[in-house]
PDB file of C-alpha atoms in Angstrom:
ATOM      1  CA  MET F 547    -107.268-109.809-144.426  1.00 70.00           C
ATOM      2  CA  GLN F 548    -111.082-109.139-145.231  1.00 71.00           C
ATOM      3  CA  SER F 549    -110.324-105.408-145.860  1.00 73.00           C
ATOM      4  CA  GLU F 550    -107.912-106.521-147.890  1.00 74.00           C
ATOM      5  CA  LEU F 551    -110.139-108.728-149.965  1.00 72.00           C
ATOM      6  CA  ASN F 552    -112.880-106.317-149.890  1.00 74.00           C
ATOM      7  CA  LEU F 553    -110.377-103.455-151.539  1.00 73.00           C
ATOM      8  CA  GLN F 554    -109.281-106.001-154.323  1.00 79.00           C
ATOM      9  CA  ALA F 555    -112.898-106.593-155.363  1.00 76.00           C
ATOM     10  CA  ILE F 556    -113.636-102.727-155.444  1.00 77.00           C
ATOM     11  CA  VAL F 557    -110.207-102.128-157.508  1.00 75.00           C
ATOM     12  CA  GLN F 558    -111.214-105.349-159.634  1.00 77.00           C
ATOM     13  CA  LYS F 559    -114.806-103.847-159.966  1.00 72.00           C
ATOM     14  CA  GLN F 560    -113.598-100.583-160.775  1.00 73.00           C
ATOM     15  CA  ASN F 561    -111.077-101.739-163.595  1.00 73.00           C
ATOM     16  CA  GLU F 562    -113.842-103.794-165.279  1.00 69.00           C
ATOM     17  CA  GLU F 563    -115.813-100.525-165.280  1.00 66.00           C
ATOM     18  CA  LYS F 564    -113.308 -98.578-166.891  1.00 67.00           C
ATOM     19  CA  MET F 565    -112.503-101.493-169.220  1.00 67.00           C
ATOM     20  CA  LEU F 566    -116.068-101.553-170.299  1.00 61.00           C
ATOM     21  CA  LYS F 567    -116.343 -97.761-171.025  1.00 63.00           C
ATOM     22  CA  MET F 568    -113.297 -98.013-172.930  1.00 66.00           C
ATOM     23  CA  GLN F 569    -114.362-100.716-175.141  1.00 69.00           C
ATOM     24  CA  TYR F 570    -117.789 -98.825-175.721  1.00 63.00           C
ATOM     25  CA  GLU F 571    -115.242 -95.660-176.836  1.00 65.00           C
ATOM     26  CA  LEU F 572    -113.165 -97.928-178.862  1.00 69.00           C
ATOM     27  CA  ASP F 573    -116.272 -99.343-180.537  1.00 68.00           C
ATOM     28  CA  LEU F 574    -118.103 -95.803-181.167  1.00 65.00           C
ATOM     29  CA  LEU F 575    -114.316 -94.594-182.724  1.00 68.00           C
ATOM     30  CA  LYS F 576    -114.555 -97.823-185.147  1.00 72.00           C
ATOM     31  CA  ALA F 577    -118.034 -96.709-186.070  1.00 68.00           C
ATOM     32  CA  GLU F 578    -116.913 -93.302-186.663  1.00 67.00           C
ATOM     33  CA  ILE F 579    -114.078 -94.268-188.637  1.00 71.00           C
ATOM     34  CA  GLU F 580    -116.487 -96.880-191.120  1.00 69.00           C
ATOM     35  CA  LYS F 581    -118.735 -93.881-191.365  1.00 64.00           C
ATOM     36  CA  LEU F 582    -115.761 -91.973-192.700  1.00 67.00           C
ATOM     37  CA  LYS F 583    -114.571 -94.585-194.942  1.00 66.00           C
ATOM     38  CA  LYS F 584    -118.060 -94.901-196.159  1.00 67.00           C
ATOM     39  CA  GLY F 585    -117.886 -91.071-197.164  1.00 59.00           C
ATOM     40  CA  ASN F 586    -114.420 -91.152-198.900  1.00 43.00           C
ATOM     41  CA  PRO F 587    -115.071 -91.217-202.595  1.00 39.00           C
ATOM     42  CA  ALA F 588    -111.218 -92.832-203.308  1.00 36.00           C
ATOM     43  CA  LYS F 589    -112.643 -95.588-201.499  1.00 36.00           C
ATOM     44  CA  GLN F 590    -113.601 -98.671-203.532  1.00 36.00           C
ATOM     45  CA  PRO F 591    -116.462-100.678-201.898  1.00 35.00           C
ATOM     46  CA  THR F 592    -115.511-104.225-201.007  1.00 38.00           C
ATOM     47  CA  SER F 593    -118.069-107.129-200.882  1.00 35.00           C
ATOM     48  CA  SER F 594    -119.247-106.661-197.550  1.00 38.00           C
ATOM     49  CA  ASP F 595    -119.978-103.248-198.247  1.00 35.00           C
ATOM     50  CA  SER F 596    -122.256-103.892-201.298  1.00 33.00           C
ATOM     51  CA  GLN F 597    -125.054-104.638-198.888  1.00 36.00           C
ATOM     52  CA  LEU F 598    -124.984-101.350-197.342  1.00 36.00           C
ATOM     53  CA  LEU F 599    -124.932 -99.417-200.471  1.00 35.00           C
ATOM     54  CA  PRO F 600    -127.895 -97.551-201.813  1.00 39.00           C
ATOM     55  CA  THR F 601    -129.150 -98.729-205.190  1.00 40.00           C
ATOM     56  CA  ALA F 602    -129.189 -95.964-208.179  1.00 41.00           C
ATOM     57  CA  GLY F 603    -133.110 -95.331-207.345  1.00 42.00           C
ATOM     58  CA  GLN F 604    -132.150 -94.948-203.531  1.00 41.00           C
ATOM     59  CA  SER F 605    -129.373 -92.382-204.497  1.00 41.00           C
ATOM     60  CA  GLN F 606    -131.628 -90.580-206.536  1.00 42.00           C
ATOM     61  CA  ALA F 607    -134.103 -90.505-203.793  1.00 43.00           C
ATOM     62  CA  LEU F 608    -131.468 -89.137-201.497  1.00 41.00           C
ATOM     63  CA  ASN F 609    -130.095 -86.278-203.648  1.00 41.00           C
ATOM     64  CA  GLN F 610    -134.033 -85.222-204.094  1.00 43.00           C
ATOM     65  CA  GLY F 611    -134.376 -85.321-200.564  1.00 44.00           C
ATOM     66  CA  THR F 612    -137.531 -88.219-201.176  1.00 44.00           C
ATOM     67  CA  VAL F 613    -138.521 -90.147-198.147  1.00 42.00           C
ATOM     68  CA  LEU F 614    -137.736 -93.892-199.060  1.00 41.00           C
ATOM     69  CA  THR F 615    -140.496 -96.527-198.425  1.00 46.00           C
ATOM     70  CA  ASP F 616    -140.691 -99.368-196.893  1.00 62.00           C
ATOM     71  CA  GLN F 617    -136.968-100.899-195.414  1.00 70.00           C
ATOM     72  CA  SER F 618    -134.984 -99.257-198.468  1.00 76.00           C
ATOM     73  CA  TRP F 619    -134.019 -96.517-196.117  1.00 77.00           C
ATOM     74  CA  LEU F 620    -132.425 -98.672-193.985  1.00 80.00           C
ATOM     75  CA  THR F 621    -129.551 -98.876-196.437  1.00 77.00           C
ATOM     76  CA  ASN F 622    -128.141 -95.648-195.781  1.00 73.00           C
ATOM     77  CA  ILE F 623    -127.312 -96.918-192.041  1.00 80.00           C
ATOM     78  CA  SER F 624    -124.541 -99.316-191.336  1.00 75.00           C
ATOM     79  CA  ILE F 625    -125.573-102.375-189.222  1.00 79.00           C
ATOM     80  CA  TYR F 626    -123.385-103.578-186.442  1.00 77.00           C
ATOM     81  CA  MET F 627    -123.408-106.453-184.034  1.00 77.00           C
ATOM     82  CA  ASN F 628    -124.080-105.945-180.410  1.00 70.00           C
ATOM     83  CA  THR F 629    -120.809-107.621-179.689  1.00 62.00           C
ATOM     84  CA  ARG F 630    -120.249-106.934-176.107  1.00 62.00           C
ATOM     85  CA  ASP F 631    -123.687-106.021-175.035  1.00 66.00           C
ATOM     86  CA  LEU F 632    -122.620-102.263-174.958  1.00 67.00           C
ATOM     87  CA  LEU F 633    -126.273-101.343-176.132  1.00 73.00           C
ATOM     88  CA  PHE F 634    -127.941-102.436-173.246  1.00 78.00           C
ATOM     89  CA  GLN F 635    -125.083-101.495-170.798  1.00 79.00           C
ATOM     90  CA  TYR F 636    -125.483 -97.795-171.469  1.00 79.00           C
ATOM     91  CA  CYS F 637    -128.816 -97.326-172.433  1.00 84.00           C
ATOM     92  CA  CYS F 638    -131.855 -95.034-170.883  1.00 86.00           C
ATOM     93  CA  PRO F 639    -134.654 -97.661-170.732  1.00 90.00           C
ATOM     94  CA  THR F 640    -137.069 -94.975-170.196  1.00 90.00           C
ATOM     95  CA  PRO F 641    -135.842 -91.941-172.288  1.00 91.00           C
ATOM     96  CA  LYS F 642    -136.696 -88.433-171.627  1.00 91.00           C
ATOM     97  CA  LYS F 643    -138.804 -86.339-173.797  1.00 92.00           C
ATOM     98  CA  TRP F 644    -135.875 -84.382-175.048  1.00 90.00           C
ATOM     99  CA  MET F 645    -134.387 -87.815-176.319  1.00 90.00           C
ATOM    100  CA  LEU F 646    -137.524 -88.528-178.087  1.00 93.00           C
ATOM    101  CA  LYS F 647    -137.097 -85.777-179.488  1.00 92.00           C
ATOM    102  CA  GLU F 648    -133.816 -85.863-180.934  1.00 91.00           C
ATOM    103  CA  ALA F 649    -134.376 -89.726-181.951  1.00 92.00           C
ATOM    104  CA  ARG F 650    -137.384 -88.403-184.036  1.00 93.00           C
ATOM    105  CA  LYS F 651    -135.202 -85.756-185.795  1.00 91.00           C
ATOM    106  CA  ASN F 652    -132.117 -87.911-186.498  1.00 88.00           C
ATOM    107  CA  ILE F 653    -134.255 -91.163-187.694  1.00 90.00           C
ATOM    108  CA  SER F 654    -136.374 -88.734-189.946  1.00 89.00           C
ATOM    109  CA  GLU F 655    -133.248 -87.154-191.336  1.00 87.00           C
ATOM    110  CA  SER F 656    -132.241 -90.775-192.661  1.00 85.00           C
ATOM    111  CA  LEU F 657    -135.105 -90.718-194.668  1.00 87.00           C
ATOM    112  CA  CYS F 658    -137.518 -93.284-192.720  1.00 88.00           C
ATOM    113  CA  PRO F 659    -140.714 -93.383-193.604  1.00 90.00           C
ATOM    114  CA  LEU F 660    -142.882 -91.168-191.122  1.00 90.00           C
ATOM    115  CA  GLU F 661    -144.987 -94.674-189.994  1.00 91.00           C
ATOM    116  CA  ILE F 662    -142.077 -96.543-189.143  1.00 92.00           C
ATOM    117  CA  VAL F 663    -140.373 -93.233-187.314  1.00 92.00           C
ATOM    118  CA  ASN F 664    -143.547 -92.859-184.980  1.00 93.00           C
ATOM    119  CA  THR F 665    -143.873 -96.856-184.288  1.00 94.00           C
ATOM    120  CA  LEU F 666    -139.841 -96.881-183.411  1.00 94.00           C
ATOM    121  CA  ILE F 667    -139.964 -93.698-181.198  1.00 94.00           C
ATOM    122  CA  GLN F 668    -142.951 -95.691-179.605  1.00 95.00           C
ATOM    123  CA  ASN F 669    -141.091 -98.713-178.901  1.00 95.00           C
ATOM    124  CA  SER F 670    -138.206 -96.583-177.696  1.00 94.00           C
ATOM    125  CA  HIS F 671    -139.430 -97.391-173.885  1.00 94.00           C
ATOM    126  CA  GLU F 672    -138.266-100.483-172.317  1.00 92.00           C
ATOM    127  CA  SER F 673    -142.483-101.340-171.805  1.00 94.00           C
ATOM    128  CA  ARG F 674    -142.434-101.583-175.239  1.00 95.00           C
ATOM    129  CA  TRP F 675    -139.464-103.582-176.079  1.00 95.00           C
ATOM    130  CA  PRO F 676    -139.694-107.473-177.172  1.00 95.00           C
ATOM    131  CA  PRO F 677    -141.169-109.267-173.727  1.00 94.00           C
ATOM    132  CA  GLY F 678    -137.685-111.199-173.769  1.00 93.00           C
ATOM    133  CA  ILE F 679    -135.732-107.820-172.656  1.00 92.00           C
ATOM    134  CA  ARG F 680    -138.676-105.907-171.407  1.00 93.00           C
ATOM    135  CA  SER F 681    -137.280-105.430-167.652  1.00 91.00           C
ATOM    136  CA  GLU F 682    -134.045-105.316-166.184  1.00 90.00           C
ATOM    137  CA  GLU F 683    -134.973-109.057-164.886  1.00 92.00           C
ATOM    138  CA  ALA F 684    -135.580-110.219-168.402  1.00 91.00           C
ATOM    139  CA  ARG F 685    -132.146-108.954-170.067  1.00 89.00           C
ATOM    140  CA  GLU F 686    -130.714-110.533-167.358  1.00 89.00           C
ATOM    141  CA  ALA F 687    -132.223-113.813-168.013  1.00 91.00           C
ATOM    142  CA  ASN F 688    -131.332-113.288-171.715  1.00 89.00           C
ATOM    143  CA  ARG F 689    -127.737-111.591-171.293  1.00 86.00           C
ATOM    144  CA  ASP F 690    -126.257-114.745-173.654  1.00 86.00           C
ATOM    145  CA  GLN F 691    -128.614-113.539-176.223  1.00 88.00           C
ATOM    146  CA  LEU F 692    -128.091-109.868-176.078  1.00 87.00           C
ATOM    147  CA  THR F 693    -125.160-109.925-178.046  1.00 85.00           C
ATOM    148  CA  ALA F 694    -126.596-111.596-180.882  1.00 88.00           C
ATOM    149  CA  TYR F 695    -128.619-108.439-182.036  1.00 88.00           C
ATOM    150  CA  ARG F 696    -127.934-107.019-184.995  1.00 88.00           C
ATOM    151  CA  TYR F 697    -128.475-102.916-184.946  1.00 87.00           C
ATOM    152  CA  ARG F 698    -128.315 -99.604-186.874  1.00 87.00           C
ATOM    153  CA  TYR F 699    -126.205 -96.806-185.247  1.00 85.00           C
ATOM    154  CA  LEU F 700    -127.237 -93.403-185.756  1.00 83.00           C
ATOM    155  CA  SER F 701    -124.977 -90.858-183.323  1.00 77.00           C
ATOM    156  CA  LYS F 702    -125.286 -87.202-183.074  1.00 71.00           C
ATOM    157  CA  SER F 703    -126.052 -85.444-179.930  1.00 71.00           C
ATOM    158  CA  LEU F 704    -127.615 -89.034-179.025  1.00 80.00           C
ATOM    159  CA  SER F 705    -126.642 -92.322-179.842  1.00 84.00           C
ATOM    160  CA  ILE F 706    -129.316 -94.189-181.625  1.00 87.00           C
ATOM    161  CA  GLY F 707    -129.248 -97.999-181.676  1.00 87.00           C
ATOM    162  CA  ILE F 708    -132.082 -99.081-184.242  1.00 90.00           C
ATOM    163  CA  ILE F 709    -132.796-102.896-183.754  1.00 91.00           C
ATOM    164  CA  MET F 710    -135.307-103.768-186.630  1.00 91.00           C
ATOM    165  CA  ALA F 711    -136.877-107.018-186.956  1.00 90.00           C
ATOM    166  CA  VAL F 712    -135.773-107.541-190.429  1.00 89.00           C
ATOM    167  CA  ASP F 713    -132.053-107.529-189.196  1.00 88.00           C
ATOM    168  CA  SER F 714    -132.769-109.958-186.371  1.00 86.00           C
ATOM    169  CA  THR F 715    -134.498-112.793-187.958  1.00 88.00           C
ATOM    170  CA  HIS F 716    -132.130-115.179-186.453  1.00 90.00           C
ATOM    171  CA  MET F 717    -133.253-113.956-182.744  1.00 90.00           C
ATOM    172  CA  GLU F 718    -135.988-115.974-181.036  1.00 91.00           C
ATOM    173  CA  GLU F 719    -139.591-114.809-181.066  1.00 91.00           C
ATOM    174  CA  ASP F 720    -139.573-112.960-177.824  1.00 92.00           C
ATOM    175  CA  MET F 721    -136.532-111.052-178.534  1.00 93.00           C
ATOM    176  CA  VAL F 722    -137.879-108.925-181.771  1.00 93.00           C
ATOM    177  CA  ILE F 723    -141.014-106.722-182.478  1.00 93.00           C
ATOM    178  CA  ASN F 724    -141.769-105.784-185.798  1.00 91.00           C
ATOM    179  CA  PRO F 725    -140.955-103.401-187.236  1.00 91.00           C
ATOM    180  CA  GLY F 726    -138.206-102.547-184.673  1.00 92.00           C
ATOM    181  CA  PHE F 727    -137.552-100.682-181.711  1.00 93.00           C
ATOM    182  CA  LEU F 728    -135.133 -98.349-180.517  1.00 92.00           C
ATOM    183  CA  VAL F 729    -132.394 -98.446-177.822  1.00 91.00           C
ATOM    184  CA  LEU F 730    -131.662 -94.352-176.657  1.00 90.00           C
ATOM    185  CA  ILE F 731    -127.633 -93.673-175.297  1.00 85.00           C
ATOM    186  CA  PRO F 732    -127.292 -90.014-174.253  1.00 80.00           C
ATOM    187  CA  ASN F 733    -123.746 -89.075-175.768  1.00 72.00           C
ATOM    188  CA  PHE F 734    -122.929 -87.447-172.367  1.00 57.00           C
ATOM    189  CA  LEU F 735    -122.595 -90.446-170.777  1.00 49.00           C
ATOM    190  CA  TYR F 736    -119.223 -91.311-172.570  1.00 44.00           C
ATOM    191  CA  LEU F 737    -118.278 -87.949-173.012  1.00 37.00           C
ATOM    192  CA  SER F 738    -117.921 -87.493-169.236  1.00 34.00           C
ATOM    193  CA  TRP F 739    -115.586 -90.579-168.675  1.00 31.00           C
TER     194      TRP F 739
END
């Protein structure tokens, strides 16, 4: 009887892990579809898209390869909700050097100002994250708040969640830092599932 219960618990846990992985893949696919939709010139922008579209000046700057100032570079990156806490389930809280190098390259390509790139890279290690999520214990204690994060998502050879203070004004003070922080997820984690 005890071994049957243990076996059921193991199977249930494995099924839950599979469901989380599948949901993560689904969310990534949805993000890619949204990205493709935005790149389709035949698609007419909706009212919900309008806040993500660059202004005429920003479009001109993008065409000229100019680095945008302040937070205007964020309009080039879609915003998402961390609805199932996928960011923190699969992230690497202590990123490796190759991850930081790749993150720096990808964020720079989004026309982010250099000083913000440098700050975000510094804030990619969990020791520099906001106090409310700085450790595994803190994240567990604040798990209900993790799903309220709004984040910007970049994906190439590395999935990058950019959590900016300007996108998270609804969060408690100990859950945000200025200007923001990174959550890095190596893509091989979901490619190998």
